Structure formats: structure tokens, C-alpha cells
XYZ file of C-alpha atoms in Angstrom:
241
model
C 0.000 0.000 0.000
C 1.020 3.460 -1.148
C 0.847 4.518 2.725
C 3.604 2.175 4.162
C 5.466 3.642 0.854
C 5.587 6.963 2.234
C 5.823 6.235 5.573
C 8.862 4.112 4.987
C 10.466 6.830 2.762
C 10.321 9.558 5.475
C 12.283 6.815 7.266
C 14.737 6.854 5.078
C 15.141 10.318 4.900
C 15.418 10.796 8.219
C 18.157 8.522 8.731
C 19.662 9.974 5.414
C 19.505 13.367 6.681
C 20.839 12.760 9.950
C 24.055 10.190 9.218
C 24.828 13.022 6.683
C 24.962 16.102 8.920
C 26.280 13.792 11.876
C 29.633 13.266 9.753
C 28.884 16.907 7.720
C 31.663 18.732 10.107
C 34.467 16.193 9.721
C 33.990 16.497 5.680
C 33.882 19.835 5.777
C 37.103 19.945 7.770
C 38.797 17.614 5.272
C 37.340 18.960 2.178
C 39.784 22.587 3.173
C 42.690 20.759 2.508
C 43.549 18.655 -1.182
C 45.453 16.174 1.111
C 42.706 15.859 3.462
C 39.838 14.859 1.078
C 40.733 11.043 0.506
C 39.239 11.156 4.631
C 36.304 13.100 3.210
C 35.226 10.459 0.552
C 35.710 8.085 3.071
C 33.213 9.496 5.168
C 31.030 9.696 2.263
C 31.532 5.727 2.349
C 30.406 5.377 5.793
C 27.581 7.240 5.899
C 26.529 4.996 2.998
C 27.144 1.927 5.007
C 25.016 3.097 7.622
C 22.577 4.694 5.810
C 21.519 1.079 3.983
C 22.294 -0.322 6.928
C 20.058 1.530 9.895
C 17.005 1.681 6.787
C 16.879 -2.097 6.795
C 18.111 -2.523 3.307
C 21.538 -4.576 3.264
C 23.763 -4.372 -0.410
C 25.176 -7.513 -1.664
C 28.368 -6.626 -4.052
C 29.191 -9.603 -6.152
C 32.508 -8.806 -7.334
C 33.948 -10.548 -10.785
C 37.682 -9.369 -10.506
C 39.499 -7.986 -7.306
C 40.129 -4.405 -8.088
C 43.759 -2.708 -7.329
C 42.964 0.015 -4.294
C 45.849 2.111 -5.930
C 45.014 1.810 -9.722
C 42.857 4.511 -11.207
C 39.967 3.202 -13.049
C 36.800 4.499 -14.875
C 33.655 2.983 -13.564
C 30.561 2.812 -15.411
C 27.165 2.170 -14.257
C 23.680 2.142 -15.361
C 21.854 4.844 -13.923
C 17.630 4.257 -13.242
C 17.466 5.591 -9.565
C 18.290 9.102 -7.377
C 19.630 6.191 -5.288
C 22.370 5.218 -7.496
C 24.825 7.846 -6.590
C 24.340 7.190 -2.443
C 24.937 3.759 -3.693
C 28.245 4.174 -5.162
C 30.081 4.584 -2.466
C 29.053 1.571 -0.802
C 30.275 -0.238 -4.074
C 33.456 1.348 -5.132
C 36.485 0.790 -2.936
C 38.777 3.189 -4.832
C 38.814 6.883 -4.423
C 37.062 8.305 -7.228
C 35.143 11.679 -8.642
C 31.835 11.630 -9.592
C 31.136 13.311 -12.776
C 28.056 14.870 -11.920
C 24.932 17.466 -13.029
C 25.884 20.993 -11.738
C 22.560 20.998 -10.927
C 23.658 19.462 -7.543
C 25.336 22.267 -6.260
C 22.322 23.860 -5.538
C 21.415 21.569 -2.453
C 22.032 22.625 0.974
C 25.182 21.445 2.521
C 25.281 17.968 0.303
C 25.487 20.865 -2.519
C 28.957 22.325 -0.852
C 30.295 18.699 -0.396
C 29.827 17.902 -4.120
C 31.392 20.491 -5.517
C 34.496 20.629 -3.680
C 34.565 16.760 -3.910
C 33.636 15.716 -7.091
C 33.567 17.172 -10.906
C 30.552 19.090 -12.141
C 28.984 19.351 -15.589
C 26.365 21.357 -17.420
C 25.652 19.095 -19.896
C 24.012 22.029 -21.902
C 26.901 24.088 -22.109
C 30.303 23.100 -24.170
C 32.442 25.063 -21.947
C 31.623 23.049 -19.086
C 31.780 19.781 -20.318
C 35.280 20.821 -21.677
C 36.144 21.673 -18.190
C 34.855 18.808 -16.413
C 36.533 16.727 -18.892
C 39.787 18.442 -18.246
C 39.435 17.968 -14.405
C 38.399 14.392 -15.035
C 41.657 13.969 -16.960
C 44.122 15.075 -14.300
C 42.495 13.154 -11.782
C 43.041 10.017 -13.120
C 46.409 10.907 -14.357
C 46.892 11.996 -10.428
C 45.726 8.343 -9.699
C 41.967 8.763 -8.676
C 39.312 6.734 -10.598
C 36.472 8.605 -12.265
C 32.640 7.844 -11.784
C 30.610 8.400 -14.494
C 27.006 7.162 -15.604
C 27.371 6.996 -19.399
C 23.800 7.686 -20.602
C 24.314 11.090 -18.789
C 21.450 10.591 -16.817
C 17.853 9.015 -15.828
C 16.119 8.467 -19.392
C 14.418 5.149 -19.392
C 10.829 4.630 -18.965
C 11.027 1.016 -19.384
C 13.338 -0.299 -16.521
C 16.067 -2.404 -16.799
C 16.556 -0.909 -20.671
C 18.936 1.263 -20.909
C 17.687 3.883 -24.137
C 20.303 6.566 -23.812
C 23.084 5.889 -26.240
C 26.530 6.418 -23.819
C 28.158 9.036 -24.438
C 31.933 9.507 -25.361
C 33.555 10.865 -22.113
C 34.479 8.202 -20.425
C 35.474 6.007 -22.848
C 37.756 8.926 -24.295
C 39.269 9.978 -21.165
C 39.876 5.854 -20.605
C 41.669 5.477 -23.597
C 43.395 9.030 -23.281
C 45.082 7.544 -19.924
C 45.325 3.906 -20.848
C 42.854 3.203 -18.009
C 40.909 0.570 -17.283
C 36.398 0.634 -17.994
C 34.932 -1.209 -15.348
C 31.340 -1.907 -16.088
C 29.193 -1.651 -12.622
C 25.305 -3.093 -12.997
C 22.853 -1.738 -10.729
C 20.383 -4.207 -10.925
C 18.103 -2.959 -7.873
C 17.739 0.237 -7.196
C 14.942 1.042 -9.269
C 12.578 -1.238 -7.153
C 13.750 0.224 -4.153
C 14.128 3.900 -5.219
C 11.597 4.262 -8.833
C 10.498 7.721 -8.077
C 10.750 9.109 -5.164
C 9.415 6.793 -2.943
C 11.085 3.988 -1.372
C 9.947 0.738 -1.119
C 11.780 -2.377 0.387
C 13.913 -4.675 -1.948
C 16.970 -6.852 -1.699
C 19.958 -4.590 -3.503
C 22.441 -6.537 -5.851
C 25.408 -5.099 -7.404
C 27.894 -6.381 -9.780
C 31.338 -4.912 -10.572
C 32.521 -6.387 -13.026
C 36.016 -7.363 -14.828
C 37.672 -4.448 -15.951
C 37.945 -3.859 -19.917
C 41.665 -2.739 -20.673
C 42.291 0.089 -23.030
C 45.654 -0.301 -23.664
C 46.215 0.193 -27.256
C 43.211 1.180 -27.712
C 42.421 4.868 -29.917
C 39.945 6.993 -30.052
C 38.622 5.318 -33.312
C 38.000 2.553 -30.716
C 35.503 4.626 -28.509
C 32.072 3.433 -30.297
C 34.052 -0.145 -29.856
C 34.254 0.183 -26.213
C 31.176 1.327 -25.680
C 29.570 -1.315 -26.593
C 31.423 -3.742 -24.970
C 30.799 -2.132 -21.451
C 26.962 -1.865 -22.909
C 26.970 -6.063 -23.885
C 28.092 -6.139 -20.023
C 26.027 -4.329 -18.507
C 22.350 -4.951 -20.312
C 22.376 -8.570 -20.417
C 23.266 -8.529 -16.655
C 20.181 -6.806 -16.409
C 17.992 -8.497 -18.386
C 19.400 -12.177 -16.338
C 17.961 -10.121 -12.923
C 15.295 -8.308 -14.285
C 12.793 -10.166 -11.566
């Protein structure tokens, strides 16, 4: 019933709200300093944990391949639910940037955080997605991975299809720095998270093997990207129930 639905989501909220401002001041601290905000985006990681953890809905990672905690990578995951972003740093090990909507800056507090954390884009504007591309590039020549959902966004209407075609950031930058794509399927978090209500639902994650780019060009882009796409949508389509 639609009532437990909302009931349960101001739950969630609550405890999202409150997990987030409890560990708000140490970010804050550690986002003043470059050095400092590895500790930043690990607090980022436990208020994840706890978050899925106090609202009753424990994550099971599968894992194909163990990942290197010091290699940079580009992950790539499907991207159906507002949830998929908290859920990312549950999933991903390495320090990474999100390559986010500049939207996001907007929000109280969580706003702040984001934009001294991780890399925003205006997707409408060319000067922006030059710069975020730039700032994506010297992170992961610095060694930090790069999070990026490669439709660009929430489009579907007909979960688990993915309809957006990916776009060519990630895969260039990958190839640029002879980085490793590692494919990510969400194959949840739209029954838990469809609109904006929450509902209960086991959460599954795969990460899957990286795809090397080594050698690869940037004629190769529209190659890669469909490999990471014949990853991800059949995983999708195995758990779609």
C-alpha cells in the first residue's frame, strides 16, 4: 500500500539526513585541505554503510575481478534511480570523482560537499563539459578513478533498458590515460528507489572485470562502448525479476 510507501520513505530520509549532517563537520574539515579529502570520501563511504544499513536494506556486491585500491579506473554504471549515486560509495572501494549534473550544487550542505569533492557538468553548455573533462583527466592521471554514468542521466521509462546511447567521455578519457572501464550493474535500485518513494527490496550489485584500453584509440571509442553496454544490459535483463 502506497501509505507504508511513504511512511517508509520519510524513514529513510530521516536517517539519510541525519548520518549526513552527523559526519557533515568532519567532511567539511577535510574537504579545506587537497590532502585531506581522501578522509572526506571516506566518510562519504560510511555514511553509505550506515545509511543502507540503519534503513533495513543490506547491499550484496558480487565482485567478478578484485580491483587494485591504488590503480585509477573508470567505472561505469547504469543509472535508473536518485539512489544510485548514495549507492556508489558503498560499491566502489577506490577513491574516485563523480562526474556529476551541476545541478547538484544547488542543495544545501550535500550541494557544498559535491562540488568541492567531485567534478561538475552542465551538460548544456560546451564550456563546461570541456572543463569537467579536463578535471576528469588530471584526476586520473593523479591516480583517482572517475565515476561516471554513461547515458548522462535518468532516461528510461522502461526499466532495466537502458535507451540513452553512452556518451563519449568516459570512454575517451579511458583510452586518453590507458585506463581501465569497469562496467558496474545496478540491478536494484529502481525497485527500491523508482520515483521518489522507497519501497523495500533486496539490492544486488555487480562490478565487473575491468575492460583494458591499452592500445586502444579513439577510433576505438564506439568499440568500447559497446562492450561495457553487452556487459552491462544482459546482466540486467538475467535479474530483471
Amino acid at each position: 500500500m502506497k501509505i507504508f510507501s511513504w511512511i517508509y520513505t520519510v524513514w529513510c530520509a530521516f536517517w539519510f539526513l541525519v548520518v549526513f549532517l552527523l559526519l557533515f563537520p568532519i567532511v567539511y574539515v577535510c574537504l579545506q585541505k587537497e590532502q585531506w579529502k581522501p578522509i572526506a570520501h571516506y566518510c562519504n563511504r560510511i555514511w553509505g554503510k550506515i545509511f543502507f544499513f540503519v534503513i533495513g536494506q543490506p547491499v550484496k556486491v558480487t565482485y567478478e575481478e578484485e580491483l587494485d585500491p591504488k590503480r585509477a579506473y573508470v567505472f561505469c554504471a547504469n543509472h535508473f534511480s536518485y539512489l544510485d549515486i548514495a549507492m556508489m560509495g558503498v560499491v566502489v572501494k577506490n577513491y574516485f570523482a563523480f562526474m556529476g549534473k551541476s545541478s547538484v550544487k544547488k542543495v544545501p550542505l550535500f550541494g557544498y560537499m559535491f562540488t568541492k569533492l567531485h567534478i561538475q557538468v552542465d551538460r548544456s553548455a560546451k564550456d563546461s563539459r570541456i572543463k569537467a573533462l579536463t578535471r576528469s583527466i588530471k584526476a586520473l592521471k593523479s591516480g583517482r578513478s572517475i565515476m561516471i554514468f554513461p547515458e548522462g542521466g535518468i532516461f528510461s521509462t522502461n526499466f532495466p533498458e537502458m535507451i540513452q546511447p553512452f556518451k563519449d567521455g568516459a570512454f575517451s578519457m579511458a583510452i586518453e590515460n590507458k585506463v581501465p572501464i569497469v562496467p558496474i550493474s545496478l540491478l536494484d535500485n529502481y525497485k527500491v528507489m523508482p520515483e521518489m518513494l522507497f519501497k523495500w527490496h533486496k539490492i544486488r550489485v555487480i562490478v565487473h572485470k575491468p575492460i583494458e584500453t591499452t592500445g586502444m584509440t579513439k577510433a576505438d571509442i564506439d568499440t568500447l562502448k559497446k562492450q561495457v553496454y553487452d556487459v552491462i544490459q544482459p546482466t540486467l535483463n538475467k535479474f530483471r525479476d
